[in-house]
Each structure stands twice: as C-alpha cells, then as structure tokens.
Amino acid sequence: MFRRLMAGLLLVIGLSAPALAEDGYDLWLRFRPLTGTALAGAEARLSAIATTAPEGLAAAELSRGLSGLLGRAVPIGTEGPLLVGTGDDPAIRALRLDLSDLGPDGYVIRTIGPRTVLAAQGGTGLLYGAYHLLRLAQTGARLDTLNIREVPRIERRILNHWDNLDRYVERGYAGQSIWDWHRLPDWHDPRYEDYARANASIGINGTVLNNVNANATILTAPYLDKVAALADIFRPYGIRVYLTARFSAPKEIGGLPHADPLDPAVAAWWGAKVAEIYARIPDFGGFLVKANSEGQPGPQDYGRTHADGANMLADALAPHGGIVMWRAFVYSDEVPDDRAKQAYAEFVPLDGSFRDNVLVQVKNGPIDFQPREPFHPLFGAMPKTKLMMEFQITKEYLGFATHLAYLAPMYKEALDADTFRPARGSTVARVADGSLDGHGLSAMAGVANIGSDRNWSGSTFDQANWYAYGRLAWNHGLSSEAIAREWIAASFSPDPAVLEPVLAMMLPSHQAVVDYMTPLGLHHLMGRGHHYGPGPWVDGGPRADWTSVYFHRATKDGIGFDRTRRGSDAVSQYAGPVADRFDKVETTPPDLLLWFHHLRWDRKLSTGRTVWAELLHRYGRGIAAVDDMITRWQGLEGRIDAARFKEVSTFLAIQRQEAQWWRDASVAYWQSINGLPLPPGEAPPPYPLSHYQSLSFPFAPGDGR
Amino acid sequence: MFRRLMAGLLLVIGLSAPALAEDGYDLWLRFRPLTGTALAGAEARLSAIATTAPEGLAAAELSRGLSGLLGRAVPIGTEGPLLVGTGDDPAIRALRLDLSDLGPDGYVIRTIGPRTVLAAQGGTGLLYGAYHLLRLAQTGARLDTLNIREVPRIERRILNHWDNLDRYVERGYAGQSIWDWHRLPDWHDPRYEDYARANASIGINGTVLNNVNANATILTAPYLDKVAALADIFRPYGIRVYLTARFSAPKEIGGLPHADPLDPAVAAWWGAKVAEIYARIPDFGGFLVKANSEGQPGPQDYGRTHADGANMLADALAPHGGIVMWRAFVYSDEVPDDRAKQAYAEFVPLDGSFRDNVLVQVKNGPIDFQPREPFHPLFGAMPKTKLMMEFQITKEYLGFATHLAYLAPMYKEALDADTFRPARGSTVARVADGSLDGHGLSAMAGVANIGSDRNWSGSTFDQANWYAYGRLAWNHGLSSEAIAREWIAASFSPDPAVLEPVLAMMLPSHQAVVDYMTPLGLHHLMGRGHHYGPGPWVDGGPRADWTSVYFHRATKDGIGFDRTRRGSDAVSQYAGPVADRFDKVETTPPDLLLWFHHLRWDRKLSTGRTVWAELLHRYGRGIAAVDDMITRWQGLEGRIDAARFKEVSTFLAIQRQEAQWWRDASVAYWQSINGLPLPPGEAPPPYPLSHYQSLSFPFAPGDGR
C-alpha cells in the first residue's frame, strides 16, 4: 500500500517536470496536470481508488495516471469514489452489473450516483478499462454520466516487428530494434515495460518479436530464454509473445536433412520444439510464417501446399493452445501475368483445408502496402478460412518517418470496403473480425513502426499510427476522426485551439501523400530496394514485378495497368458487383483508375481534365496540402512545446521538399515517355530527368537485407 | 539577457526533477542542487556572473550549471562575484593576470578577494574554464582559494567513431550510431548538441565521424552537406570535425582509373575534394586513414610507401590547415613470424619522411587493444615523426558494455612507460605530446564508446572511460584515482559514503578483467570475429595471426609466445634497457610474462607457484575481484538512485557469470593441452571443453562487417 502511494507521489513530481522537454517518450500516456473544469471533474469523480485488489496493475496504473492528472498522489484503498473490481468483489457484485458477455478483455465503466465504477471479469479487462478511464480524464471528457461497455471486436490484436536479431529493423525508420538480444535475458531494459504499457493502453495484446524474413536462431534454447524474459515482462499487461517460424528450421538448427511438412520426423521436431517453447512460456501465442515468398523457404520446396505447411505447425501448437498466422503475401518464382492476382490464385483453392487454429494473414491490398490499393480480393473469397488483416504501420511507402501521413483513413478504407460476398454489407471488417462467417478466433496484425529512437516511432506524428492501429484493432467501427481527436488531446492538448488545427492537418494527410507520390491509382513507383523517393523509371533487375515499369506500363500513348476483363482480368477476383464497378472507367474510383485501367494520356476524365492533366493536377494538390499543413502548424507556435514544435516543423519542411521531388521527378519521367507539353500553369521540373535518375541513397534506412 | 535568465530558471526546474529517474543521459553534467557547505560555498562565490560578453557560451554554460547547483536562476550581468572574460575585457585587464602562454584552450581561475575570476585568451579557453569551475562546485571543492592555470598538454584531443553510414557501429556496444545520416542535414537531433557539450566539458576538441574501415560515400557532396551540418553544431563548443579518407576514393567516387598517390591526377582529385570540403567546413580538421591494413586499400597497392600516401593527402590539406592522421595499425598480407613486430618494421624506416602536417597514429600496444599489452615499440623509435596515441574507449576486448572495467589505469600504464629513447625518463607520454622531440603539433585519439543508448555508453560505468580519456588527453599527468574521484563525485555524489566504495570498485577493475580473461601476459584468446567470450581454442581460418593458438602457443610442455632474442626477437624493437628487461623471465613484469616468454607449465615463478598454478590463481583472483565489486555495490543500495543501482547490479551479475565462464572455458582448454591436474583447491570446470566450444553468438554486437 505504502509502496503504491509512494509510487504515485513520486510520479506526480516526476511526470510534471518533463513537460518542459517533451522528447516524446511518454507517447499518448502524458498525464500532465489538468486545469479548470477537467481538473474539477476528475477531482470530484476520481480522487481515490477503492478496490479489494490493491496490488492489481489496473489500480496501480489508475493511481499513476490520475496522480499525474490531479497533481497529487491518488491513493489506492478501500474507500474512494472510483470503485474498481471484478464480479468476485462483493462491492461490485452488489451493483448487479451484467458482466456476463465481457470476456477476458471487456469492461464496464458506469457512473452510479457519486461513484464511478470500473468492472470486468478479470485483471486484463480492468486494465483496459483503467486506460479508457484515464483517457477520458486526460482528454477532458465529462466524467459524471459514464455508461460504457466495451468488448473488443477482434480477439488477437497483434504487432509484427520486422526486427532482425542483430537489431536491424527491416523497413524501420526509428532507429534500431528495441530488443537488446545480446543482453537478454539478464538485462531488462526499462523500455520493455514501457512498451507493454503503451500497447496495453490501446488494447494491443500480442507481439511477434522478430522479422517475417526469419532466422531460425530465435528458436534455439539461448534465444528462447531471452524471449521468455520478455514474455514475463509483458504478461502482466495482457500481452502474449509470438515468434516467426522459419520453415527450414528443422534443417538449420534441428539437424534434419529436410523440412518436408509431411515427414513425421519433421512434424515431431516441431512438436518437440513447440513443447520446449511452452515449457518456458506457458501462454506463448504461436507462430507467424512467411513461406515460399521472396526467397523464404516453405512447403512448396517439397511439392506441398501452404495448407500442408500451416497445418503441420498448427498440429504442433494445438495441444498448447497456440495458433499459426500464415501469410498470404506470396508470389511465385516466375513472373506472373499480374502479380496482383497471385495470392488469390494460390489460396482460394485451399479454402476449407486449414486447421482450426490457423489464420491466413492477408495484407490490406493485393500488391504490397502501396499508398493506395483496392482491398485484397481474398477477403470474402475464403469463407471457410479464418482471414486476418495485416496493416503496415511503419511507412515503407509513405515517406518513412519524416512525412506526416495519418493512416487511420487508409486502414478504414480497407476495413469499410464491401466485398459483396456473399452479399451487400459484407465488409472486409466483418470478414476480418470473423463475424461474417462465424469464426470464433479472430486476429489483426500491424507491422510496427517502433524502434530505439527516444520517441519510439521516429516522429511525433507516427505515434498516431501506432495508436490508431491499436484502437481500430479493438474497435474497427471507430472513425478516423474520433481516433485522431483522442490522440491529439492525449499527446498535445484537448484545447480546441490546438486540437482543431492538428486534426485538420492529420485527416487529409494520407490523401496528400497519395497525390504527390502515386496519384490516380498508380503504384510501386519508388526507388529500388530501399523504397526511398521516386523511381518510376526503375526497370531491369531480377524480376519484372520488382520494377516500376511493370506496374505503370506507360507508353507514348497511355499509362496504367489493364486489370479489366480485357486485360489481366484481376477484377474477376472480386465479387460480381465489385468486379463490374472496377471493370469500367466510369465507375472506378478516380484514386484507383490506373490500378485497373490503361488509359490514353489524352482521355478526358469526369473531372473534365485529361489523364495527363489530372495527374499534374493531383501532384500539385498533394503539394498544396503539405503547404497547408505547414501553415497550420506554424500557427501553433507557442501552443506546442518547443522540442516537438521544432521536430514537426523540420519534418514538414522535408516533406514539402520531397513532395516536390516526387512530382518533379515523376513529371520529368512521364514527359520522357509521352513527349507531351505541360498543361498550362504547370511549372517544368527544374532539372532534367537524368538528374533525378542519378540520385543515389546507398544507406537509406530500413532496406531489406 | 532575459532569454538566458529564463533558460537558467527553466533548468532549475527541469534539472531537479530527473534526479528521480536517472537514465544516465546527463552523464557527468548532473548539476543537481547542492546542500550544506558546498551550497554555501557556491552561493558565496558563484551566485552571479559578471561579464562583458553575456552572449558567450561560457557564461551560458556557467549559468545553466550553477542554476542547477544553486537551485535557482544564476544571472548573467555586469555585476556579480564571478568575473568571466578575456584579456580584452577591461575588468580582466585591470587584474594584470598573465594570460600570455595560455594559447586558445588554456585558462586561469583565481580567487581574488571576494571575486572568482575566470580568464582566458578567447571563448574556447573560457568555455573549458567554465566546465572546470562547474566541476569544482559540483564536486564540493573549496571555492575560496582557487589558483588554477590550465593548458592542455596535447593540442588535438580527438574521438574516433567507428560508425558506418548505415548507423552500424563497429565494436559498438551502446546501440547504433548517433549520426542519423538519412535525416541530416535538415534534422538536427538535439543529441548532437548534447554530445558537443559533453565532449567540450572534458576538453575533447575533435571528432572523426566515421569508421576507419571507410566508405568513400562520406566524401560525396550530399554527405559533405550532412557533415557540415554537424560541424556547424559542434563549432561553438570548440570541436572540429575530421573524416576518414578511403584511399581508393578517387576510383570509387572520382571516376579515376586508380588511386596511385604519385599520379598527379590523383593528387589533383584529392586537392579538389579537400577544397570542396573546406568550402563547406572552413575549420575542417583533416583525414584519418587506415591504409593497407585488414583489407583497406592504400599506397602499397601501387608499390608506394605509407609516407607516399600520407604526404599526398597532407599536401592537399596543408593549404587549408588540415592534418593527416595515418594509422600505424598495419600488418602485411602474409602472416609474419610475429605480428607484434610488423608496424615497427614498416614504419621505422620511414622516420623523417612524413610531411609536417602528418601524424602517425599508434595504438597503445603492438597487437590490438588487448586487455594488457606492453607499450608499442614505435613510441620513441621515430623521433623525427609526430606520433600520436590511439586508445580504445569502447571495450572490444574488455567485456563489452556489461563488464565494469575502468580504463584510466590501462591508459596511464602506456603513457607512463619509459621508452628509454634516447634515455631514461623518455616516457611514452612525452613522445605522444611532442615535448620529447620538440614537435609543435600533437594529438591523441580515443575510439569512442558512444551510441544511441539513452545513457550514451551502454552502461553507467563506461561513461567513466569516455570521461577519463578526455581528461588524460588534456593532462596525461592526472592520476587514475584523481580522475575517478572527479567522475564519481559528478556522476553519483561527492559523499564519501558513496565515493569511496565506488572508487574501490573502479581502481582494481581493469586488473580484474585482465586476470579472469588473459592473465600473465596471455592475449588474443577471445571468440572469433565478434570477440565475445573466451576462445583460446580458435584455430584455422584465413590467417594464423587471427587465431588464438598463434598467440598462446600452448603445448603439452609449455605456454607463451617467445619474443625474446632467442625467439621472435620482438624485444629488440625496444630500447636496450627495456629489451634487456623483457628478455629475461626474472625481470619481465608478471603481467607480461607469457607475452614475451614461452615457459614450461611446471616452471616455478617468483610467486612460488608454477606457471600452471599461477594461471589458476589469477583467474580466481579476477573472479574474486568481481565478487568484491558486487559486495561493495550492494552496500550502496539506497544511496544510489534505483534505476542506476539496478543497472549496475545486473551488469555486475553478468560480469561475474562471464568471468567464471572465461576461467572455466580457459581451464578446460589448457587441461586438454597439458593434461595436468588442477592445483589443490581449484574447482574443475562444470562442463567439458566441448560445451564451451559449442557456444555460438552469431548476433553478438559490434562485429566488423
């Protein structure tokens, strides 16, 4: 008790001071002293915590956060206006709240007379409820008429870390991996617990620690000891650890001659390995597997199917309650007629053949996390299979850590898309949460943007994408705006003079990046390998579908990838109404136009502009949107702490410069192909195409290797 | 003025709070509020700053630090007991202080009546004096009888960063490189200025930003812009930037067919490149070069000498005032009879042939930063050449970041060694500071242990080695103990109850590592490549002199490398009296015994023990020293903040475990060679040799690549 009180007291002092130097480490868990009516409301309703489980993490977190908000220690005891407990607590039982369908993660927050009641079935639900309550207090919400009942829509809300064992993060733009493998299991970096707290506060309950481009060493005994140390730190926060499983591990670390999933010796090796893991980590989550994709080994090496491979691992995990997440991001060694069609072609025939504890993990779009893609045609096409969504939080194709791009609208676009399978209203979200097809187990994955940078994500605004992913994994019904409002209020201030301008920066920011990088449905036009900056001229190399020219197909006459029924027929992988819509220029959303259609440069669009003029228009619109963000941000000087103000200002200047670079380099390239003059009023690129092509970035961060 | 005052005020608040969560970021610049007589003394003598240059960095740093120490804003104005100024300041001139021989870096601190006077020839001297005065106040020194005159013994006090452009740090154990090249030159991480402040505070005035295993890309225009941005940040702190020059750069980025230093086209290319650098960085320091060593290109590729290569670069730099630091760490492609002899053999014939602005940079010992080496025989052997010392601060061979090893005693051992060239009293330090041979230009290099870890150095105690290097580069006459006392008082507390136990941990800590890793003059016994842990069995591979067996030469009968006149005759590279001493077992220091002698296992030593028993004795002594450190540290619980207490406790536990591992693995291996029983009382290794040999660390940090 005394320890908790002291912890609260120290935090009051400790947390109030860093307000002067906001280095971003606190993320959205900035519990700075409230003022005015927000303070009065919290004082009235949350000034002391009453619980029969004072040692619980929920009470501790409430005390920690509220002590910061109230500017004094908020005690945990038997008395107080904030009642926290499970149904086993007599004081809670007396209230006759319906806790029956909450499950392990759900909770109820209710105003009952002078009391605020937080109730759940167990500790994890209470913890989630505690963070919810703290968010309400922190963001100045009214606290006297609460009637909240929350149950997550998705059971497993998971981060994927593409972190190598040497601490290099593939597609990482925030320093190196936070996992200090060399000094684990002995040294517990305080950051590990702060990571768990941040994730729990937004409902994330799982983490895949290592890269999908996997190394079998993670499955050796010394590394499993290290993994177990992390699992022990994360467990109180309701977070399970998962690992990627390199399919060839039985050969590489097991001494077997091959890794054929149908060989009983291979299955037995995995069975023993899984038992070895569970002996150390009883709540181990399971495996994520990237197989037969981009050079990774897999069951096809032995003439077996993805299902053969996934099921073999699933059988090893099932006795312990573990799951397999099998990625659908695959494409064959031969260049296909259309890479967008590959995953569908490979996986749909396997529908119904996966074990119950297998989920197929599908990216939001059919290519690869491009600034804008149509939703992946697999959603809705495998009703007998559990499909889970994979979003990318790290901005591999969206300007790394220096471009401001709030990704909730992009996530929502995919989640809200209607698959029309079997009928209207069958959204991707309903497929992904299992409700459409009655699947009990559901999951969502987000490729993390977390690294060793002090601010975790490489920039302040990239923290918002981590936040938004967690919130949407919990409840995909939330709006992008609602999530942004929460994040801004928590991270900066609920003051409308701050909140509204920042909101106006964030909401259109994703579209701005689409516009200045890949407007009108263009895709995969970035620099080779590192994916930094424009590279519409990228050609040659080992595979046609790793080039830009494969995807934009620009000629003297036209531009775009014909995926209609007259072209690659990728449209037919969608349900009829969707396919019909994408098959026609007139009904294809302008933002997907050149994704599905090859159009003449001079074709008139519904906007009244030709394709060529519309491209130029959209580049300019994207740049103008960045200018607008800059203006809004400059208007906040004095209302934002100096450190973050300077960081964001600098990054916006970089974004502006790189937006112009994307436009100029792209325009110079398109002109080299189509020979067309610029539409009136459009400035010519300041350099010849050769200049843009000569730029080289051998040490751009995050390149796969 | 107001800005400075506010800065001071904010710092009072900002600096007092983090005392509760010491994450090590502040290093030794922890200006926490003083108490008792220390506070009274500082209040009496340093309560306000009087200067005619209130905008100077010295005054700002004094205000910042003193505001922290006094717990209130310390103003900068025209009145006050602390007078700060140059000889141009009338108030200083009136005092008739002798500032004539101070040079740009020196300063005077004097108590004159009620005043404390800090005077120097210019801003850099004042800044160094300011940090000195702050150190005195911070560590509780008496402030009423000051009479200090300081001039550095070495002109260029330089850090070498072995940082690659992808932020990987070779031999780095503190995260990744702090240079965020991708976001430079636009984004200025606040850490850059904190780095400059920390270095200036201990007198370091130069930094080589990139790895000696060099990449020519650093010399391209985009990277020079990035380098210039760093130079601009460092300049106010008196710190110059240097770069490593890849000798083959004219081929790799210059389009020339070769890099022959005697080809005028090559020289012209370097001349233009140097001019390009100075156009951006007018005070650029010069080049550090590792040539014809470990695969690096160099003049010998064209049949030219090291002098030919160094002089060509020196001629390019000379018009701009730049220098060349040419490393003597070279060894030929063929395995020599004794690698310890190579640098001497290659460089001594070149004495007198280097340009005036060339320094030859020599490691402290003839092999490679081993836990203990004799001093390098080049010191004293090239009187017509400027030799500079290269120390390693990062603990490549001394337990990485988790072993506590205070390295000042190791540095002092080299500096204080007497070369006897030309006569007794000709210490290595006098060679290295130029005084022995009347060289005007002098320099010292320390291979940095700095990385992106929050505490900069990977551990609290490794900060002491950065500190000690800087202090010794300034004044090699300082004792290890005096430096440790300063560092402990600044980093923890001047309270004797803290200072004395920590001092008792630090002073014997280097010898402890020598004892449990490589006792009795053994060397180069670590794991292959990454150098982590014991590997006395390492054999095979591309070169004999990259193996352990080459260096220990253990057989059934004996152990050690015979470098006497009857062996490789390496002893003859030293002056007569030194050679005589090392040539005989009886006069060789026990800690260098097996460095110079191959001895029978059963040979009785002066200690009364056989070689075999003495080895065992010393392993045990090293482990016992770690036990002693642990006991002392545990006794400090409650006197050290929780965060650092836990970190050090954990790292000591790792050190204890790894000390035992070194002993057990080494003993198991020696027994496999000599077949001898253990001396009485010595515990057998708990595992067979094969166990130790099977351990594998594919992702140990800092491995060269």
Tab-separated table of N, CA and C in Angstrom, chain A residues 454-546:
chain	number	residue	atom	x	y	z
A	454	ARG	N	14.230	7.854	-29.243
A	454	ARG	CA	13.648	8.246	-27.959
A	454	ARG	C	12.125	8.345	-28.044
A	455	ASN	N	11.618	8.811	-29.176
A	455	ASN	CA	10.167	8.976	-29.326
A	455	ASN	C	9.498	7.734	-29.906
A	456	TRP	N	10.211	6.617	-29.929
A	456	TRP	CA	9.705	5.298	-30.308
A	456	TRP	C	9.466	5.127	-31.807
A	457	SER	N	8.853	6.105	-32.457
A	457	SER	CA	8.344	5.920	-33.818
A	457	SER	C	9.084	6.761	-34.852
A	458	GLY	N	10.111	7.468	-34.449
A	458	GLY	CA	10.874	8.270	-35.396
A	458	GLY	C	10.326	9.668	-35.583
A	459	SER	N	9.060	9.852	-35.286
A	459	SER	CA	8.475	11.191	-35.323
A	459	SER	C	7.254	11.204	-34.433
A	460	THR	N	6.895	12.391	-33.995
A	460	THR	CA	5.730	12.532	-33.127
A	460	THR	C	4.471	12.025	-33.821
A	461	PHE	N	4.287	12.432	-35.063
A	461	PHE	CA	3.023	12.084	-35.719
A	461	PHE	C	2.945	10.602	-36.096
A	462	ASP	N	4.057	9.928	-36.185
A	462	ASP	CA	3.972	8.487	-36.435
A	462	ASP	C	3.484	7.728	-35.208
A	463	GLN	N	3.576	8.335	-34.054
A	463	GLN	CA	2.973	7.716	-32.871
A	463	GLN	C	1.472	7.547	-33.079
A	464	ALA	N	0.881	8.475	-33.815
A	464	ALA	CA	-0.570	8.418	-34.042
A	464	ALA	C	-0.968	7.171	-34.824
A	465	ASN	N	-0.078	6.680	-35.671
A	465	ASN	CA	-0.420	5.498	-36.465
A	465	ASN	C	-0.377	4.221	-35.635
A	466	TRP	N	0.571	4.161	-34.717
A	466	TRP	CA	0.594	3.058	-33.751
A	466	TRP	C	-0.702	3.092	-32.937
A	467	TYR	N	-1.036	4.288	-32.476
A	467	TYR	CA	-2.242	4.473	-31.677
A	467	TYR	C	-3.489	4.067	-32.470
A	468	ALA	N	-3.582	4.555	-33.683
A	468	ALA	CA	-4.784	4.300	-34.492
A	468	ALA	C	-4.921	2.811	-34.798
A	469	TYR	N	-3.789	2.175	-35.072
A	469	TYR	CA	-3.865	0.737	-35.338
A	469	TYR	C	-4.441	-0.010	-34.134
A	470	GLY	N	-3.925	0.315	-32.953
A	470	GLY	CA	-4.415	-0.370	-31.756
A	470	GLY	C	-5.902	-0.134	-31.524
A	471	ARG	N	-6.300	1.119	-31.698
A	471	ARG	CA	-7.704	1.449	-31.449
A	471	ARG	C	-8.617	0.749	-32.462
A	472	LEU	N	-8.199	0.665	-33.709
A	472	LEU	CA	-9.026	0.012	-34.736
A	472	LEU	C	-9.027	-1.506	-34.563
A	473	ALA	N	-7.919	-2.050	-34.100
A	473	ALA	CA	-7.910	-3.496	-33.847
A	473	ALA	C	-8.904	-3.829	-32.733
A	474	TRP	N	-9.030	-2.913	-31.789
A	474	TRP	CA	-10.015	-3.089	-30.721
A	474	TRP	C	-11.430	-2.877	-31.248
A	475	ASN	N	-11.625	-1.828	-31.999
A	475	ASN	CA	-12.954	-1.487	-32.490
A	475	ASN	C	-12.855	-0.837	-33.865
A	476	HIS	N	-13.048	-1.646	-34.891
A	476	HIS	CA	-12.890	-1.112	-36.240
A	476	HIS	C	-14.040	-0.200	-36.636
A	477	GLY	N	-15.003	-0.057	-35.759
A	477	GLY	CA	-16.100	0.859	-36.031
A	477	GLY	C	-15.765	2.312	-35.699
A	478	LEU	N	-14.683	2.543	-35.006
A	478	LEU	CA	-14.304	3.917	-34.672
A	478	LEU	C	-13.979	4.695	-35.944
A	479	SER	N	-14.265	5.969	-35.926
A	479	SER	CA	-13.931	6.784	-37.089
A	479	SER	C	-12.491	7.286	-36.984
A	480	SER	N	-11.920	7.571	-38.143
A	480	SER	CA	-10.573	8.143	-38.161
A	480	SER	C	-10.530	9.428	-37.350
A	481	GLU	N	-11.578	10.204	-37.473
A	481	GLU	CA	-11.583	11.483	-36.761
A	481	GLU	C	-11.660	11.283	-35.260
A	482	ALA	N	-12.501	10.372	-34.820
A	482	ALA	CA	-12.623	10.143	-33.381
A	482	ALA	C	-11.285	9.704	-32.798
A	483	ILE	N	-10.607	8.830	-33.523
A	483	ILE	CA	-9.305	8.341	-33.035
A	483	ILE	C	-8.296	9.488	-33.011
A	484	ALA	N	-8.290	10.288	-34.065
A	484	ALA	CA	-7.356	11.411	-34.110
A	484	ALA	C	-7.618	12.385	-32.963
A	485	ARG	N	-8.874	12.623	-32.693
A	485	ARG	CA	-9.193	13.547	-31.589
A	485	ARG	C	-8.643	13.011	-30.267
A	486	GLU	N	-8.843	11.737	-30.015
A	486	GLU	CA	-8.284	11.150	-28.791
A	486	GLU	C	-6.771	11.362	-28.729
A	487	TRP	N	-6.138	11.009	-29.853
A	487	TRP	CA	-4.671	11.037	-29.847
A	487	TRP	C	-4.130	12.452	-29.674
A	488	ILE	N	-4.731	13.393	-30.366
A	488	ILE	CA	-4.257	14.784	-30.254
A	488	ILE	C	-4.449	15.287	-28.834
A	489	ALA	N	-5.629	15.026	-28.286
A	489	ALA	CA	-5.905	15.519	-26.940
A	489	ALA	C	-4.919	14.926	-25.937
A	490	ALA	N	-4.621	13.654	-26.105
A	490	ALA	CA	-3.706	12.997	-25.164
A	490	ALA	C	-2.262	13.417	-25.402
A	491	SER	N	-1.888	13.563	-26.677
A	491	SER	CA	-0.476	13.787	-26.999
A	491	SER	C	-0.098	15.258	-26.950
A	492	PHE	N	-1.035	16.128	-27.288
A	492	PHE	CA	-0.757	17.566	-27.250
A	492	PHE	C	-1.634	18.247	-26.206
A	493	SER	N	-2.911	18.369	-26.536
A	493	SER	CA	-3.802	19.113	-25.639
A	493	SER	C	-5.230	18.966	-26.140
A	494	PRO	N	-6.194	18.894	-25.224
A	494	PRO	CA	-7.596	18.907	-25.662
A	494	PRO	C	-8.081	20.314	-26.011
A	495	ASP	N	-7.263	21.314	-25.804
A	495	ASP	CA	-7.624	22.694	-26.155
A	495	ASP	C	-7.979	22.766	-27.638
A	496	PRO	N	-9.217	23.221	-27.962
A	496	PRO	CA	-9.610	23.269	-29.380
A	496	PRO	C	-8.664	24.091	-30.241
A	497	ALA	N	-8.010	25.068	-29.635
A	497	ALA	CA	-7.075	25.892	-30.413
A	497	ALA	C	-5.871	25.070	-30.882
A	498	VAL	N	-5.634	23.963	-30.224
A	498	VAL	CA	-4.589	23.031	-30.676
A	498	VAL	C	-5.223	21.888	-31.447
A	499	LEU	N	-6.280	21.345	-30.856
A	499	LEU	CA	-6.859	20.123	-31.395
A	499	LEU	C	-7.377	20.298	-32.818
A	500	GLU	N	-8.102	21.358	-33.060
A	500	GLU	CA	-8.731	21.505	-34.373
A	500	GLU	C	-7.705	21.698	-35.499
A	501	PRO	N	-6.721	22.566	-35.336
A	501	PRO	CA	-5.729	22.683	-36.424
A	501	PRO	C	-4.951	21.381	-36.656
A	502	VAL	N	-4.618	20.687	-35.586
A	502	VAL	CA	-3.862	19.439	-35.775
A	502	VAL	C	-4.740	18.408	-36.477
A	503	LEU	N	-5.999	18.369	-36.091
A	503	LEU	CA	-6.937	17.466	-36.765
A	503	LEU	C	-7.022	17.790	-38.254
A	504	ALA	N	-7.050	19.062	-38.544
A	504	ALA	CA	-7.147	19.489	-39.955
A	504	ALA	C	-5.868	19.169	-40.721
A	505	MET	N	-4.776	19.004	-40.024
A	505	MET	CA	-3.547	18.544	-40.673
A	505	MET	C	-3.619	17.041	-40.927
A	506	MET	N	-4.086	16.303	-39.927
A	506	MET	CA	-3.992	14.845	-39.990
A	506	MET	C	-4.961	14.223	-40.990
A	507	LEU	N	-6.209	14.660	-40.944
A	507	LEU	CA	-7.227	13.923	-41.695
A	507	LEU	C	-6.948	13.864	-43.199
A	508	PRO	N	-6.517	14.957	-43.834
A	508	PRO	CA	-6.253	14.839	-45.284
A	508	PRO	C	-4.830	14.385	-45.610
A	509	SER	N	-4.034	14.043	-44.601
A	509	SER	CA	-2.599	13.870	-44.851
A	509	SER	C	-2.299	12.608	-45.662
A	510	HIS	N	-3.053	11.542	-45.462
A	510	HIS	CA	-2.790	10.339	-46.240
A	510	HIS	C	-3.059	10.584	-47.723
A	511	GLN	N	-4.185	11.232	-47.999
A	511	GLN	CA	-4.511	11.537	-49.396
A	511	GLN	C	-3.443	12.430	-50.021
A	512	ALA	N	-2.881	13.321	-49.214
A	512	ALA	CA	-1.824	14.198	-49.743
A	512	ALA	C	-0.640	13.368	-50.234
A	513	VAL	N	-0.246	12.378	-49.459
A	513	VAL	CA	0.894	11.545	-49.869
A	513	VAL	C	0.542	10.763	-51.129
A	514	VAL	N	-0.662	10.197	-51.166
A	514	VAL	CA	-1.107	9.505	-52.383
A	514	VAL	C	-0.988	10.440	-53.580
A	515	ASP	N	-1.426	11.664	-53.393
A	515	ASP	CA	-1.455	12.612	-54.514
A	515	ASP	C	-0.058	12.961	-55.019
A	516	TYR	N	0.872	13.217	-54.108
A	516	TYR	CA	2.173	13.646	-54.622
A	516	TYR	C	3.099	12.482	-54.948
A	517	MET	N	2.747	11.271	-54.515
A	517	MET	CA	3.584	10.114	-54.873
A	517	MET	C	2.976	9.289	-56.016
A	518	THR	N	1.781	8.800	-55.788
A	518	THR	CA	1.182	7.849	-56.735
A	518	THR	C	-0.281	8.175	-56.956
A	519	PRO	N	-0.552	9.284	-57.648
A	519	PRO	CA	-1.956	9.681	-57.836
A	519	PRO	C	-2.679	8.752	-58.815
A	520	LEU	N	-4.004	8.821	-58.799
A	520	LEU	CA	-4.853	8.188	-59.810
A	520	LEU	C	-4.708	6.673	-59.902
A	521	GLY	N	-4.290	6.043	-58.795
A	521	GLY	CA	-4.180	4.581	-58.836
A	521	GLY	C	-2.829	4.057	-59.269
A	522	LEU	N	-1.881	4.945	-59.547
A	522	LEU	CA	-0.516	4.476	-59.812
A	522	LEU	C	0.034	3.803	-58.557
A	523	HIS	N	1.009	2.930	-58.733
A	523	HIS	CA	1.550	2.220	-57.576
A	523	HIS	C	2.934	1.677	-57.900
A	524	HIS	N	3.700	1.447	-56.838
A	524	HIS	CA	5.009	0.788	-56.929
A	524	HIS	C	5.956	1.569	-57.843
A	525	LEU	N	6.118	2.857	-57.543
A	525	LEU	CA	6.953	3.736	-58.367
A	525	LEU	C	8.170	4.249	-57.604
A	526	MET	N	8.483	3.608	-56.475
A	526	MET	CA	9.518	4.168	-55.591
A	526	MET	C	10.902	3.630	-55.949
A	527	GLY	N	11.909	4.241	-55.316
A	527	GLY	CA	13.294	3.834	-55.529
A	527	GLY	C	13.492	2.353	-55.220
A	528	ARG	N	14.429	1.752	-55.904
A	528	ARG	CA	14.628	0.311	-55.815
A	528	ARG	C	15.233	-0.070	-54.459
A	529	GLY	N	14.735	-1.141	-53.900
A	529	GLY	CA	15.343	-1.694	-52.688
A	529	GLY	C	14.923	-0.957	-51.429
A	530	HIS	N	15.447	0.248	-51.257
A	530	HIS	CA	15.141	0.993	-50.031
A	530	HIS	C	13.776	1.659	-50.072
A	531	HIS	N	13.217	1.832	-51.304
A	531	HIS	CA	11.883	2.419	-51.465
A	531	HIS	C	11.826	3.885	-51.072
A	532	TYR	N	12.974	4.552	-51.099
A	532	TYR	CA	13.031	5.964	-50.738
A	532	TYR	C	12.967	6.819	-51.999
A	533	GLY	N	12.006	7.697	-52.040
A	533	GLY	CA	11.920	8.645	-53.144
A	533	GLY	C	11.393	8.021	-54.421
A	534	PRO	N	11.211	8.896	-55.433
A	534	PRO	CA	10.594	8.439	-56.677
A	534	PRO	C	11.546	7.619	-57.546
A	535	GLY	N	10.984	6.615	-58.218
A	535	GLY	CA	11.760	5.814	-59.167
A	535	GLY	C	10.872	5.229	-60.242
A	536	PRO	N	10.031	6.053	-60.906
A	536	PRO	CA	9.130	5.497	-61.924
A	536	PRO	C	9.880	4.864	-63.089
A	537	TRP	N	11.172	5.187	-63.217
A	537	TRP	CA	11.992	4.643	-64.295
A	537	TRP	C	12.600	3.289	-63.941
A	538	VAL	N	12.389	2.793	-62.728
A	538	VAL	CA	13.066	1.554	-62.300
A	538	VAL	C	12.661	0.407	-63.217
A	539	ASP	N	13.655	-0.263	-63.758
A	539	ASP	CA	13.453	-1.309	-64.758
A	539	ASP	C	14.575	-2.326	-64.568
A	540	GLY	N	14.463	-3.464	-65.212
A	540	GLY	CA	15.529	-4.452	-65.145
A	540	GLY	C	15.587	-5.141	-63.793
A	541	GLY	N	16.733	-5.735	-63.472
A	541	GLY	CA	16.863	-6.449	-62.208
A	541	GLY	C	16.309	-7.847	-62.315
A	542	PRO	N	16.253	-8.550	-61.180
A	542	PRO	CA	15.925	-9.976	-61.227
A	542	PRO	C	14.495	-10.297	-61.644
A	543	ARG	N	13.547	-9.427	-61.360
A	543	ARG	CA	12.135	-9.751	-61.634
A	543	ARG	C	11.433	-8.544	-62.224
A	544	ALA	N	10.626	-8.777	-63.227
A	544	ALA	CA	9.855	-7.681	-63.820
A	544	ALA	C	8.928	-7.059	-62.785
A	545	ASP	N	8.345	-7.883	-61.893
A	545	ASP	CA	7.380	-7.324	-60.949
A	545	ASP	C	8.049	-6.713	-59.719
A	546	TRP	N	9.378	-6.519	-59.788
A	546	TRP	CA	10.039	-5.668	-58.808
A	546	TRP	C	10.431	-4.331	-59.453
